[in-house]
Backbone as JSON Lines, residues from 0, in Angstrom:
{"i":0,"aa":"M","n":[61.6,19.96,225.83],"ca":[62.37,20.3,224.6],"c":[61.8,19.58,223.39]}
{"i":1,"aa":"S","n":[60.78,18.69,223.64],"ca":[60.32,17.99,222.48],"c":[59.7,18.74,221.3]}
{"i":2,"aa":"P","n":[59.13,19.95,221.47],"ca":[58.66,20.7,220.35],"c":[59.8,21.16,219.47]}
{"i":3,"aa":"V","n":[61.03,21.24,220.01],"ca":[62.17,21.6,219.28],"c":[62.56,20.57,218.19]}
{"i":4,"aa":"T","n":[62.28,19.36,218.44],"ca":[62.76,18.26,217.61],"c":[62.16,18.44,216.17]}
{"i":5,"aa":"A","n":[61.04,19.0,216.0],"ca":[60.42,19.12,214.69],"c":[61.09,20.36,213.97]}
{"i":6,"aa":"S","n":[61.79,21.19,214.69],"ca":[62.34,22.39,214.07],"c":[63.84,22.32,213.78]}
{"i":7,"aa":"V","n":[64.58,21.4,214.34],"ca":[66.05,21.28,214.18],"c":[66.46,19.92,213.74]}
{"i":8,"aa":"P","n":[67.62,19.84,213.11],"ca":[68.17,18.52,212.73],"c":[68.45,17.68,213.97]}
{"i":9,"aa":"D","n":[68.53,16.37,213.79],"ca":[68.76,15.5,214.93],"c":[70.09,15.77,215.64]}
{"i":10,"aa":"A","n":[71.13,16.06,214.86],"ca":[72.44,16.34,215.45],"c":[72.32,17.66,216.35]}
{"i":11,"aa":"V","n":[71.62,18.63,215.91],"ca":[71.46,19.88,216.7],"c":[70.7,19.52,218.0]}
{"i":12,"aa":"Y","n":[69.62,18.73,217.86],"ca":[68.82,18.39,219.05],"c":[69.69,17.64,220.07]}
{"i":13,"aa":"E","n":[70.61,16.74,219.6],"ca":[71.47,15.99,220.52],"c":[72.41,16.96,221.29]}
{"i":14,"aa":"I","n":[72.99,17.92,220.58],"ca":[73.8,18.93,221.21],"c":[72.99,19.72,222.24]}
{"i":15,"aa":"L","n":[71.76,20.17,221.89],"ca":[70.92,20.88,222.79],"c":[70.63,20.1,224.15]}
{"i":16,"aa":"V","n":[70.32,18.78,223.97],"ca":[70.02,17.89,225.05],"c":[71.3,17.74,225.91]}
{"i":17,"aa":"S","n":[72.45,17.42,225.3],"ca":[73.68,17.13,226.08],"c":[74.18,18.37,226.77]}
{"i":18,"aa":"D","n":[74.04,19.55,226.21],"ca":[74.72,20.79,226.7],"c":[73.72,21.58,227.5]}
{"i":19,"aa":"Y","n":[72.39,21.31,227.51],"ca":[71.47,22.2,228.15],"c":[71.84,22.36,229.6]}
{"i":20,"aa":"H","n":[71.8,23.6,230.04],"ca":[72.18,24.0,231.42],"c":[73.68,23.89,231.66]}
{"i":21,"aa":"K","n":[74.48,23.63,230.77],"ca":[75.92,23.75,230.81],"c":[76.33,25.0,230.24]}
{"i":22,"aa":"T","n":[75.94,25.24,229.0],"ca":[76.23,26.51,228.27],"c":[74.98,27.21,227.88]}
{"i":23,"aa":"Y","n":[73.85,26.66,228.28],"ca":[72.6,27.3,227.92],"c":[71.85,27.64,229.22]}
{"i":24,"aa":"P","n":[70.8,28.33,229.28],"ca":[70.19,28.94,228.11],"c":[70.99,30.18,227.62]}
{"i":25,"aa":"I","n":[70.81,30.5,226.38],"ca":[71.36,31.69,225.85],"c":[70.35,32.73,225.81]}
{"i":26,"aa":"T","n":[70.75,33.94,226.18],"ca":[69.82,35.08,226.27],"c":[70.3,36.17,225.28]}
{"i":27,"aa":"W","n":[69.45,37.13,225.1],"ca":[69.83,38.2,224.11],"c":[71.05,38.99,224.64]}
{"i":28,"aa":"E","n":[71.24,38.93,225.93],"ca":[72.48,39.7,226.45],"c":[73.77,39.04,225.96]}
{"i":29,"aa":"D","n":[73.69,37.76,225.6],"ca":[74.82,37.08,225.07],"c":[75.32,37.67,223.71]}
{"i":30,"aa":"F","n":[74.35,38.3,223.06],"ca":[74.58,38.92,221.74],"c":[74.65,40.44,221.8]}
{"i":31,"aa":"S","n":[74.65,41.0,223.02],"ca":[74.57,42.44,223.24],"c":[75.68,43.2,222.58]}
{"i":32,"aa":"S","n":[76.95,42.67,222.55],"ca":[78.07,43.4,222.05],"c":[77.96,43.41,220.48]}
{"i":33,"aa":"I","n":[77.51,42.27,219.88],"ca":[77.35,42.21,218.48],"c":[76.18,43.13,217.99]}
{"i":34,"aa":"I","n":[75.04,43.11,218.73],"ca":[74.0,43.97,218.4],"c":[74.35,45.44,218.56]}
{"i":35,"aa":"K","n":[74.97,45.79,219.6],"ca":[75.42,47.17,219.9],"c":[76.39,47.61,218.77]}
{"i":36,"aa":"Y","n":[77.28,46.75,218.38],"ca":[78.26,47.1,217.27],"c":[77.41,47.41,216.03]}
{"i":37,"aa":"K","n":[76.54,46.56,215.7],"ca":[75.78,46.72,214.45],"c":[74.94,47.97,214.44]}
{"i":38,"aa":"L","n":[74.29,48.26,215.63],"ca":[73.45,49.49,215.82],"c":[74.33,50.74,215.62]}
{"i":39,"aa":"L","n":[75.48,50.68,216.24],"ca":[76.41,51.92,216.24],"c":[77.04,52.11,214.88]}
{"i":40,"aa":"S","n":[77.31,51.01,214.12],"ca":[77.95,51.12,212.88],"c":[76.99,51.41,211.65]}
{"i":41,"aa":"E","n":[75.64,51.12,211.86],"ca":[74.72,51.38,210.89],"c":[74.41,52.82,210.69]}
{"i":42,"aa":"D","n":[74.29,53.32,209.52],"ca":[73.83,54.71,209.26],"c":[72.41,54.78,209.62]}
{"i":43,"aa":"R","n":[71.97,55.94,210.06],"ca":[70.55,56.15,210.46],"c":[69.62,55.81,209.27]}
{"i":44,"aa":"N","n":[69.96,56.1,208.06],"ca":[69.1,55.8,206.97],"c":[69.09,54.26,206.74]}
{"i":45,"aa":"L","n":[70.1,53.52,207.04],"ca":[70.0,52.12,206.92],"c":[69.1,51.52,208.02]}
{"i":46,"aa":"L","n":[69.24,52.05,209.26],"ca":[68.35,51.65,210.33],"c":[66.97,51.9,209.92]}
{"i":47,"aa":"N","n":[66.68,53.0,209.36],"ca":[65.37,53.36,208.96],"c":[64.74,52.46,207.93]}
{"i":48,"aa":"G","n":[65.59,51.72,207.24],"ca":[65.13,50.81,206.18],"c":[64.67,49.46,206.78]}
{"i":49,"aa":"Y","n":[64.9,49.18,208.04],"ca":[64.45,47.95,208.61],"c":[62.88,47.98,208.82]}
{"i":50,"aa":"V","n":[62.27,46.79,208.75],"ca":[60.78,46.76,208.92],"c":[60.35,47.35,210.21]}
{"i":51,"aa":"D","n":[59.34,48.13,210.16],"ca":[58.81,48.77,211.43],"c":[59.78,49.78,212.13]}
{"i":52,"aa":"M","n":[60.78,50.16,211.39],"ca":[61.69,51.18,211.96],"c":[61.43,52.59,211.49]}
{"i":53,"aa":"S","n":[60.9,53.44,212.35],"ca":[60.59,54.79,212.04],"c":[61.96,55.59,212.12]}
{"i":54,"aa":"G","n":[61.91,56.78,211.55],"ca":[63.09,57.63,211.69],"c":[63.31,58.05,213.12]}
{"i":55,"aa":"D","n":[62.19,58.26,213.87],"ca":[62.31,58.62,215.25],"c":[62.98,57.52,216.11]}
{"i":56,"aa":"L","n":[62.59,56.25,215.84],"ca":[63.14,55.11,216.54],"c":[64.67,54.99,216.14]}
{"i":57,"aa":"A","n":[64.96,55.14,214.9],"ca":[66.41,55.06,214.44],"c":[67.21,56.05,215.12]}
{"i":58,"aa":"D","n":[66.68,57.28,215.34],"ca":[67.39,58.36,216.02],"c":[67.58,57.99,217.51]}
{"i":59,"aa":"R","n":[66.55,57.45,218.06],"ca":[66.64,57.12,219.6],"c":[67.71,55.89,219.73]}
{"i":60,"aa":"I","n":[67.74,55.0,218.76],"ca":[68.69,53.83,218.81],"c":[70.1,54.44,218.8]}
{"i":61,"aa":"K","n":[70.32,55.31,217.75],"ca":[71.65,55.84,217.64],"c":[72.13,56.63,218.9]}
{"i":62,"aa":"K","n":[71.19,57.41,219.41],"ca":[71.51,58.23,220.56],"c":[71.77,57.34,221.8]}
{"i":63,"aa":"N","n":[70.89,56.29,222.01],"ca":[71.0,55.65,223.3],"c":[71.87,54.36,223.32]}
{"i":64,"aa":"S","n":[72.26,53.9,222.11],"ca":[73.18,52.75,222.03],"c":[74.52,53.06,222.65]}
{"i":65,"aa":"I","n":[74.87,54.33,222.56],"ca":[76.22,54.66,223.15],"c":[76.19,54.5,224.65]}
{"i":66,"aa":"Y","n":[75.06,54.87,225.29],"ca":[75.01,54.88,226.8],"c":[74.54,53.58,227.41]}
{"i":67,"aa":"A","n":[73.87,52.75,226.67],"ca":[73.33,51.51,227.27],"c":[74.37,50.48,227.26]}
{"i":68,"aa":"C","n":[74.5,49.79,228.48],"ca":[75.53,48.77,228.65],"c":[74.9,47.39,228.3]}
{"i":69,"aa":"T","n":[73.68,47.19,228.54],"ca":[73.0,45.89,228.28],"c":[71.83,46.15,227.29]}
{"i":70,"aa":"M","n":[71.32,45.05,226.71],"ca":[70.21,45.16,225.86],"c":[68.94,45.54,226.61]}
{"i":71,"aa":"E","n":[68.82,45.05,227.83],"ca":[67.67,45.49,228.6],"c":[67.64,46.9,228.85]}
{"i":72,"aa":"E","n":[68.82,47.48,229.24],"ca":[69.0,48.89,229.45],"c":[68.58,49.75,228.19]}
{"i":73,"aa":"L","n":[69.14,49.19,226.97],"ca":[68.75,49.87,225.72],"c":[67.23,49.84,225.45]}
{"i":74,"aa":"A","n":[66.69,48.65,225.67],"ca":[65.21,48.62,225.5],"c":[64.46,49.57,226.41]}
{"i":75,"aa":"L","n":[64.87,49.75,227.64],"ca":[64.17,50.63,228.62],"c":[64.46,52.09,228.03]}
{"i":76,"aa":"R","n":[65.65,52.42,227.56],"ca":[65.93,53.82,227.13],"c":[65.1,54.05,225.88]}
{"i":77,"aa":"L","n":[64.74,53.03,225.04],"ca":[64.05,53.24,223.81],"c":[62.56,53.44,224.02]}
{"i":78,"aa":"K","n":[62.05,52.96,225.12],"ca":[60.58,53.08,225.41],"c":[60.21,54.56,225.41]}
{"i":79,"aa":"T","n":[59.01,54.82,224.85],"ca":[58.48,56.12,224.83],"c":[57.33,56.29,225.8]}
């Protein structure tokens, strides 16, 4: 964890050290409901405005977000 010390305040580092493996590690699946909500609530044109987001990818996200239960499943559904 030492490379982290240069990137976070001391208080944050202390929390990371004391709580590591108790409530950590955090994975992207922990944010899946928030991400899914955002993807489903965004208009296709707004999604298309994100960096590296093509219209085709925005359409696939809108279509597949409904059916994917996890972020990993969504990522697999989005692969071409």
